[in-house]
GROMACS .gro file of C-alpha atoms in nm:
model
  346
    1UNK     CA    1  -2.291  22.796   7.747
    2UNK     CA    2  -2.399  22.479   7.713
    3UNK     CA    3  -2.059  22.315   7.771
    4UNK     CA    4  -1.976  22.567   8.052
    5UNK     CA    5  -2.279  22.524   8.212
    6UNK     CA    6  -2.242  22.114   8.186
    7UNK     CA    7  -1.923  22.163   8.326
    8UNK     CA    8  -1.965  22.375   8.595
    9UNK     CA    9  -2.287  22.130   8.724
   10UNK     CA   10  -2.029  21.882   8.731
   11UNK     CA   11  -1.799  22.036   8.973
   12UNK     CA   12  -2.086  22.155   9.196
   13UNK     CA   13  -2.179  21.800   9.219
   14UNK     CA   14  -1.850  21.672   9.290
   15UNK     CA   15  -1.754  21.971   9.529
   16UNK     CA   16  -2.132  21.799   9.727
   17UNK     CA   17  -1.950  21.444   9.696
   18UNK     CA   18  -1.647  21.542   9.872
   19UNK     CA   19  -1.801  21.766  10.101
   20UNK     CA   20  -2.063  21.437  10.255
   21UNK     CA   21  -1.791  21.202  10.217
   22UNK     CA   22  -1.537  21.495  10.515
   23UNK     CA   23  -1.851  21.526  10.669
   24UNK     CA   24  -1.940  21.167  10.698
   25UNK     CA   25  -2.292  21.160  10.602
   26UNK     CA   26  -2.491  21.079  10.308
   27UNK     CA   27  -2.504  21.272   9.985
   28UNK     CA   28  -2.839  21.299  10.061
   29UNK     CA   29  -2.816  21.472  10.364
   30UNK     CA   30  -2.618  21.724  10.219
   31UNK     CA   31  -2.868  21.798   9.964
   32UNK     CA   32  -3.138  21.863  10.217
   33UNK     CA   33  -2.896  22.103  10.398
   34UNK     CA   34  -2.864  22.248  10.019
   35UNK     CA   35  -3.208  22.283  10.024
   36UNK     CA   36  -3.228  22.447  10.364
   37UNK     CA   37  -3.495  22.132  10.416
   38UNK     CA   38  -3.579  22.080  10.781
   39UNK     CA   39  -3.513  21.764  10.904
   40UNK     CA   40  -3.171  21.753  10.966
   41UNK     CA   41  -2.977  21.773  11.298
   42UNK     CA   42  -2.828  22.096  11.397
   43UNK     CA   43  -2.493  21.958  11.441
   44UNK     CA   44  -2.535  21.764  11.112
   45UNK     CA   45  -2.628  22.114  10.991
   46UNK     CA   46  -2.344  22.331  11.138
   47UNK     CA   47  -2.117  22.091  10.968
   48UNK     CA   48  -2.175  22.030  10.647
   49UNK     CA   49  -2.259  22.444  10.679
   50UNK     CA   50  -1.938  22.478  10.762
   51UNK     CA   51  -1.765  22.327  10.478
   52UNK     CA   52  -2.000  22.416  10.198
   53UNK     CA   53  -1.889  22.737  10.303
   54UNK     CA   54  -1.481  22.655  10.334
   55UNK     CA   55  -1.519  22.479   9.967
   56UNK     CA   56  -1.673  22.787   9.810
   57UNK     CA   57  -2.020  22.650   9.732
   58UNK     CA   58  -2.273  22.850   9.599
   59UNK     CA   59  -2.656  22.730   9.619
   60UNK     CA   60  -2.834  22.726   9.326
   61UNK     CA   61  -3.029  23.081   9.184
   62UNK     CA   62  -2.774  23.300   9.516
   63UNK     CA   63  -2.497  23.505   9.378
   64UNK     CA   64  -2.135  23.395   9.361
   65UNK     CA   65  -2.001  23.652   9.590
   66UNK     CA   66  -1.684  23.534   9.381
   67UNK     CA   67  -1.854  23.636   9.106
   68UNK     CA   68  -1.920  24.032   9.048
   69UNK     CA   69  -2.222  24.133   8.921
   70UNK     CA   70  -2.284  24.331   8.601
   71UNK     CA   71  -2.455  24.527   8.347
   72UNK     CA   72  -2.422  24.566   7.995
   73UNK     CA   73  -2.477  24.992   7.781
   74UNK     CA   74  -2.477  24.928   7.452
   75UNK     CA   75  -2.397  25.215   7.189
   76UNK     CA   76  -2.487  25.280   6.877
   77UNK     CA   77  -2.157  25.420   6.852
   78UNK     CA   78  -1.851  25.542   7.099
   79UNK     CA   79  -1.753  25.817   6.836
   80UNK     CA   80  -1.928  26.128   6.966
   81UNK     CA   81  -1.813  26.315   7.256
   82UNK     CA   82  -2.220  26.212   7.397
   83UNK     CA   83  -2.200  25.884   7.401
   84UNK     CA   84  -1.880  25.934   7.558
   85UNK     CA   85  -2.023  26.118   7.780
   86UNK     CA   86  -2.306  25.898   7.895
   87UNK     CA   87  -2.068  25.562   7.931
   88UNK     CA   88  -1.928  25.758   8.180
   89UNK     CA   89  -2.163  25.814   8.372
   90UNK     CA   90  -2.303  25.452   8.320
   91UNK     CA   91  -1.946  25.339   8.463
   92UNK     CA   92  -1.885  25.569   8.776
   93UNK     CA   93  -2.241  25.480   8.854
   94UNK     CA   94  -2.202  25.078   8.849
   95UNK     CA   95  -1.857  25.121   9.002
   96UNK     CA   96  -2.046  25.257   9.299
   97UNK     CA   97  -2.219  25.002   9.369
   98UNK     CA   98  -1.956  24.744   9.275
   99UNK     CA   99  -2.091  24.628   8.973
  100UNK     CA  100  -1.954  24.552   8.639
  101UNK     CA  101  -2.004  24.713   8.289
  102UNK     CA  102  -1.968  24.534   7.961
  103UNK     CA  103  -1.987  24.766   7.687
  104UNK     CA  104  -2.092  24.714   7.331
  105UNK     CA  105  -2.193  24.884   6.990
  106UNK     CA  106  -2.434  24.812   6.745
  107UNK     CA  107  -2.249  24.867   6.476
  108UNK     CA  108  -2.223  24.423   6.464
  109UNK     CA  109  -2.401  24.305   6.696
  110UNK     CA  110  -2.806  24.363   6.639
  111UNK     CA  111  -2.952  24.464   7.011
  112UNK     CA  112  -3.144  24.052   6.930
  113UNK     CA  113  -2.848  23.968   6.952
  114UNK     CA  114  -2.705  24.173   7.231
  115UNK     CA  115  -3.007  24.043   7.429
  116UNK     CA  116  -2.913  23.709   7.403
  117UNK     CA  117  -2.524  23.761   7.542
  118UNK     CA  118  -2.699  23.961   7.789
  119UNK     CA  119  -2.879  23.604   7.901
  120UNK     CA  120  -2.586  23.367   7.847
  121UNK     CA  121  -2.362  23.588   8.084
  122UNK     CA  122  -2.581  23.586   8.345
  123UNK     CA  123  -2.632  23.954   8.355
  124UNK     CA  124  -2.812  24.204   8.610
  125UNK     CA  125  -2.973  24.352   8.240
  126UNK     CA  126  -2.907  24.608   7.988
  127UNK     CA  127  -2.901  24.924   7.922
  128UNK     CA  128  -2.998  25.038   7.571
  129UNK     CA  129  -2.856  25.378   7.470
  130UNK     CA  130  -2.937  25.575   7.132
  131UNK     CA  131  -3.084  25.275   6.941
  132UNK     CA  132  -3.455  25.182   6.739
  133UNK     CA  133  -3.578  24.885   6.937
  134UNK     CA  134  -3.753  24.637   6.664
  135UNK     CA  135  -4.073  24.499   6.743
  136UNK     CA  136  -3.951  24.186   6.794
  137UNK     CA  137  -3.746  24.293   7.009
  138UNK     CA  138  -3.997  24.514   7.269
  139UNK     CA  139  -4.179  24.157   7.253
  140UNK     CA  140  -3.945  23.920   7.365
  141UNK     CA  141  -3.807  24.239   7.665
  142UNK     CA  142  -4.159  24.249   7.754
  143UNK     CA  143  -4.268  23.901   7.778
  144UNK     CA  144  -3.916  23.729   7.930
  145UNK     CA  145  -3.942  24.039   8.150
  146UNK     CA  146  -3.604  24.124   8.078
  147UNK     CA  147  -3.436  24.366   8.267
  148UNK     CA  148  -3.381  24.682   8.011
  149UNK     CA  149  -3.345  25.062   8.038
  150UNK     CA  150  -3.382  25.264   7.739
  151UNK     CA  151  -3.181  25.613   7.744
  152UNK     CA  152  -3.277  25.860   7.450
  153UNK     CA  153  -3.464  25.594   7.219
  154UNK     CA  154  -3.493  25.650   6.852
  155UNK     CA  155  -3.824  25.621   6.875
  156UNK     CA  156  -4.096  25.587   7.112
  157UNK     CA  157  -4.060  25.239   7.337
  158UNK     CA  158  -4.344  25.031   7.435
  159UNK     CA  159  -4.496  25.132   7.799
  160UNK     CA  160  -4.389  24.839   7.971
  161UNK     CA  161  -4.015  24.946   7.866
  162UNK     CA  162  -3.854  25.190   8.050
  163UNK     CA  163  -3.648  25.505   7.968
  164UNK     CA  164  -3.468  25.822   8.060
  165UNK     CA  165  -3.369  26.096   7.888
  166UNK     CA  166  -3.358  26.523   7.915
  167UNK     CA  167  -3.614  26.786   7.933
  168UNK     CA  168  -3.530  26.811   7.553
  169UNK     CA  169  -3.831  27.056   7.430
  170UNK     CA  170  -3.784  27.285   7.701
  171UNK     CA  171  -3.407  27.257   7.750
  172UNK     CA  172  -3.360  27.359   7.372
  173UNK     CA  173  -3.666  27.630   7.398
  174UNK     CA  174  -3.445  27.806   7.668
  175UNK     CA  175  -3.108  27.793   7.397
  176UNK     CA  176  -3.309  27.992   7.151
  177UNK     CA  177  -3.483  28.268   7.433
  178UNK     CA  178  -3.100  28.305   7.539
  179UNK     CA  179  -3.079  28.386   7.215
  180UNK     CA  180  -3.383  28.573   7.116
  181UNK     CA  181  -3.239  28.803   7.477
  182UNK     CA  182  -2.916  28.903   7.277
  183UNK     CA  183  -3.102  29.031   6.992
  184UNK     CA  184  -3.066  28.798   6.724
  185UNK     CA  185  -3.402  28.739   6.549
  186UNK     CA  186  -3.266  28.595   6.258
  187UNK     CA  187  -3.184  28.240   6.438
  188UNK     CA  188  -3.119  27.947   6.245
  189UNK     CA  189  -3.103  27.557   6.366
  190UNK     CA  190  -2.870  27.249   6.276
  191UNK     CA  191  -3.183  27.038   6.395
  192UNK     CA  192  -3.125  26.620   6.463
  193UNK     CA  193  -3.278  26.403   6.245
  194UNK     CA  194  -3.701  26.399   6.221
  195UNK     CA  195  -3.660  26.069   6.335
  196UNK     CA  196  -3.537  26.062   6.669
  197UNK     CA  197  -3.779  26.174   6.945
  198UNK     CA  198  -3.452  26.349   7.083
  199UNK     CA  199  -3.402  26.569   6.760
  200UNK     CA  200  -3.771  26.608   6.742
  201UNK     CA  201  -3.779  26.714   7.000
  202UNK     CA  202  -3.508  26.986   7.011
  203UNK     CA  203  -3.643  27.120   6.713
  204UNK     CA  204  -3.982  27.194   6.846
  205UNK     CA  205  -3.795  27.381   7.105
  206UNK     CA  206  -3.704  27.574   6.901
  207UNK     CA  207  -3.979  27.645   6.699
  208UNK     CA  208  -4.188  27.719   7.046
  209UNK     CA  209  -3.914  28.019   7.138
  210UNK     CA  210  -3.966  28.180   6.778
  211UNK     CA  211  -4.316  28.130   6.807
  212UNK     CA  212  -4.391  28.258   7.177
  213UNK     CA  213  -4.134  28.603   7.052
  214UNK     CA  214  -4.381  28.687   6.738
  215UNK     CA  215  -4.115  28.551   6.441
  216UNK     CA  216  -4.210  28.341   6.196
  217UNK     CA  217  -4.036  28.007   6.108
  218UNK     CA  218  -3.807  28.009   5.888
  219UNK     CA  219  -3.786  27.621   5.721
  220UNK     CA  220  -3.516  27.824   5.488
  221UNK     CA  221  -3.283  27.841   5.843
  222UNK     CA  222  -3.311  27.466   5.964
  223UNK     CA  223  -3.122  27.189   5.793
  224UNK     CA  224  -3.137  26.781   5.991
  225UNK     CA  225  -2.823  26.618   6.017
  226UNK     CA  226  -2.748  26.345   6.256
  227UNK     CA  227  -2.547  26.437   6.580
  228UNK     CA  228  -2.193  26.454   6.375
  229UNK     CA  229  -1.989  26.666   6.325
  230UNK     CA  230  -1.914  26.651   5.951
  231UNK     CA  231  -2.256  26.691   5.859
  232UNK     CA  232  -2.341  26.955   6.031
  233UNK     CA  233  -2.053  27.133   5.867
  234UNK     CA  234  -2.182  27.086   5.522
  235UNK     CA  235  -2.489  27.205   5.581
  236UNK     CA  236  -2.394  27.516   5.783
  237UNK     CA  237  -2.183  27.655   5.530
  238UNK     CA  238  -2.516  27.604   5.296
  239UNK     CA  239  -2.662  27.806   5.528
  240UNK     CA  240  -2.348  28.071   5.570
  241UNK     CA  241  -2.328  28.090   5.255
  242UNK     CA  242  -2.703  28.166   5.183
  243UNK     CA  243  -2.804  28.585   5.036
  244UNK     CA  244  -2.922  28.631   5.416
  245UNK     CA  245  -2.738  28.493   5.658
  246UNK     CA  246  -2.846  28.455   6.001
  247UNK     CA  247  -2.657  28.568   6.284
  248UNK     CA  248  -2.718  28.324   6.502
  249UNK     CA  249  -2.700  27.934   6.481
  250UNK     CA  250  -2.858  27.711   6.771
  251UNK     CA  251  -2.706  27.331   6.724
  252UNK     CA  252  -2.880  27.057   6.884
  253UNK     CA  253  -2.559  26.907   6.984
  254UNK     CA  254  -2.201  26.980   7.031
  255UNK     CA  255  -2.063  26.738   6.774
  256UNK     CA  256  -2.305  26.965   6.525
  257UNK     CA  257  -2.193  27.305   6.722
  258UNK     CA  258  -1.811  27.227   6.642
  259UNK     CA  259  -1.920  27.172   6.238
  260UNK     CA  260  -2.082  27.495   6.337
  261UNK     CA  261  -1.782  27.715   6.444
  262UNK     CA  262  -1.522  27.534   6.189
  263UNK     CA  263  -1.828  27.656   5.842
  264UNK     CA  264  -1.801  28.012   6.045
  265UNK     CA  265  -1.464  27.974   6.025
  266UNK     CA  266  -1.442  27.856   5.658
  267UNK     CA  267  -1.715  28.132   5.562
  268UNK     CA  268  -1.499  28.432   5.723
  269UNK     CA  269  -1.761  28.488   6.025
  270UNK     CA  270  -1.627  28.578   6.367
  271UNK     CA  271  -1.770  28.372   6.683
  272UNK     CA  272  -1.977  28.603   6.838
  273UNK     CA  273  -1.924  28.920   6.629
  274UNK     CA  274  -2.052  28.862   6.338
  275UNK     CA  275  -2.195  28.485   6.466
  276UNK     CA  276  -2.341  28.365   6.818
  277UNK     CA  277  -2.335  27.959   6.813
  278UNK     CA  278  -2.547  27.758   7.072
  279UNK     CA  279  -2.496  27.406   7.149
  280UNK     CA  280  -2.706  27.109   7.346
  281UNK     CA  281  -2.527  26.839   7.544
  282UNK     CA  282  -2.244  27.046   7.716
  283UNK     CA  283  -1.984  26.729   7.672
  284UNK     CA  284  -1.573  26.810   7.775
  285UNK     CA  285  -1.540  26.959   7.422
  286UNK     CA  286  -1.809  27.269   7.468
  287UNK     CA  287  -1.609  27.432   7.736
  288UNK     CA  288  -1.230  27.338   7.488
  289UNK     CA  289  -1.431  27.495   7.170
  290UNK     CA  290  -1.294  27.797   7.026
  291UNK     CA  291  -1.390  28.047   7.135
  292UNK     CA  292  -1.645  27.783   7.440
  293UNK     CA  293  -1.901  27.701   7.321
  294UNK     CA  294  -2.239  27.823   7.498
  295UNK     CA  295  -2.488  27.526   7.589
  296UNK     CA  296  -2.771  27.330   7.775
  297UNK     CA  297  -2.572  27.105   8.022
  298UNK     CA  298  -2.775  26.759   8.026
  299UNK     CA  299  -2.652  26.611   8.318
  300UNK     CA  300  -2.470  26.278   8.253
  301UNK     CA  301  -2.356  26.130   8.555
  302UNK     CA  302  -2.719  26.178   8.688
  303UNK     CA  303  -2.850  26.035   8.355
  304UNK     CA  304  -2.603  25.714   8.419
  305UNK     CA  305  -2.690  25.655   8.790
  306UNK     CA  306  -3.071  25.648   8.752
  307UNK     CA  307  -3.017  25.445   8.484
  308UNK     CA  308  -2.794  25.184   8.653
  309UNK     CA  309  -3.041  25.213   8.955
  310UNK     CA  310  -3.363  25.156   8.784
  311UNK     CA  311  -3.240  24.860   8.567
  312UNK     CA  312  -3.083  24.680   8.899
  313UNK     CA  313  -3.473  24.778   9.084
  314UNK     CA  314  -3.642  24.561   8.788
  315UNK     CA  315  -3.327  24.263   8.832
  316UNK     CA  316  -3.507  24.292   9.221
  317UNK     CA  317  -3.779  24.204   9.004
  318UNK     CA  318  -3.919  24.547   9.125
  319UNK     CA  319  -4.134  24.731   8.895
  320UNK     CA  320  -3.997  25.120   8.822
  321UNK     CA  321  -4.183  25.392   8.951
  322UNK     CA  322  -4.227  25.575   8.625
  323UNK     CA  323  -4.214  25.453   8.234
  324UNK     CA  324  -4.042  25.797   8.148
  325UNK     CA  325  -3.782  26.016   8.336
  326UNK     CA  326  -3.671  26.252   8.236
  327UNK     CA  327  -3.402  26.457   8.386
  328UNK     CA  328  -3.384  26.881   8.398
  329UNK     CA  329  -3.141  27.057   8.161
  330UNK     CA  330  -2.890  27.404   8.224
  331UNK     CA  331  -2.824  27.687   8.084
  332UNK     CA  332  -2.409  27.755   8.048
  333UNK     CA  333  -2.357  28.075   7.899
  334UNK     CA  334  -1.957  28.151   7.770
  335UNK     CA  335  -1.795  28.319   7.493
  336UNK     CA  336  -1.915  28.173   7.159
  337UNK     CA  337  -2.284  28.350   7.201
  338UNK     CA  338  -2.326  28.748   7.298
  339UNK     CA  339  -2.555  29.098   7.157
  340UNK     CA  340  -2.621  29.069   6.852
  341UNK     CA  341  -2.397  29.373   6.667
  342UNK     CA  342  -2.599  29.723   6.532
  343UNK     CA  343  -2.560  29.778   6.201
  344UNK     CA  344  -2.416  30.096   6.092
  345UNK     CA  345  -2.673  30.341   5.869
  346UNK     CA  346  -2.570  30.404   5.625
   0.00000   0.00000   0.00000
C-alpha cells in the first residue's frame, strides 16, 4: 500500500506543478488555492480552480468522484441459503446508494486481517455477518473508531459496536405456537448451537411456547447442530427413529428444515400427515421445498438496508441511534404443517 500511496502523491504533485505552469503562477499559489487560503485574488483563484477541475485533482481528505465508494461484507461462509439472502440484501441496499460491495469470508482470513484490508482499501466500513469477534478485534474497532456493523453476531459485542438481527425469541415462540394450535403436543426442535446468540434465543422461544401451553420441556426431543443440512439430517433421524417420535419438528433454520424433510423421507414419515415441519428463515429454498415449508420469515432486504444505512452513518462520523436493532419476523404458513392426525382407538 505504501508504494501505491507514494506513487499517488507523486502524481498529484506533478499535476499541481503542471497547473501552476499553465496558470502562470507559483506552486505555492496553487497550494493556497488547494487549501482554500483567502490570500489569493479572485481571478487567479478561478483560473486555478478551473484547471484543477479539468485535470481531475482531488483535494486531500475529499472523496474522489471518479472512484466509487465501497464497503466490505464479511461472512463466515457463503454456503447456506441464509448467508446468500443476507448478501443479496446488502448488495441491493448498497447499489441503491451507489456503493460497491467487496465480499469475503473468514475461511482463510481472520476478522483482524479483514479489518486491515478495510483500512488499506479505504473502504467506508465493514459489515460482519455471523462471526465471533475476538476481544482484540473489538478493542481495535472501538479505539480506532472503525465503522463496523454486525449482523447476527455469535456472541454479544461491545456496546460501542452496533448489531442488527431479528426478533429470534418471539419468532421461535410464534412458530411453536403455530404447531401447538394445530394440535401437536409432542414437538421436537433441531436447534442451533448454544454458544450462538441466535440459536440460544430461538431455543428459549421454543421452551417459552411449551411452558405457556403447560407442556413439560423434554430434552430428548431437542438436538443442537450448526445451521447445517447434514448435521440436521443425522440429528433428525435419531429423534424420528426413537421409541416415541414427535408429531412435529421445529427447525431453527431452512437448511436444518431441509435436513428434517430428508430424515422424514428416510424414516418413512409423510409430511405433513405423519410429521409437521416448521422452519425459521424463509429463504428462497423454503417455498421450493417438497412440501413447501411453513416458516418464520426474516426480512432479509430490510436487514441489508438497515445494516448499510447504519454503516454509512458511522462512516460519516454519526453515532448509531441504538447499539442493537431487532427487526420483526412474520409467520408464513405453507403445506409442511397441518393439524395432527387423530389416532383411531383400538
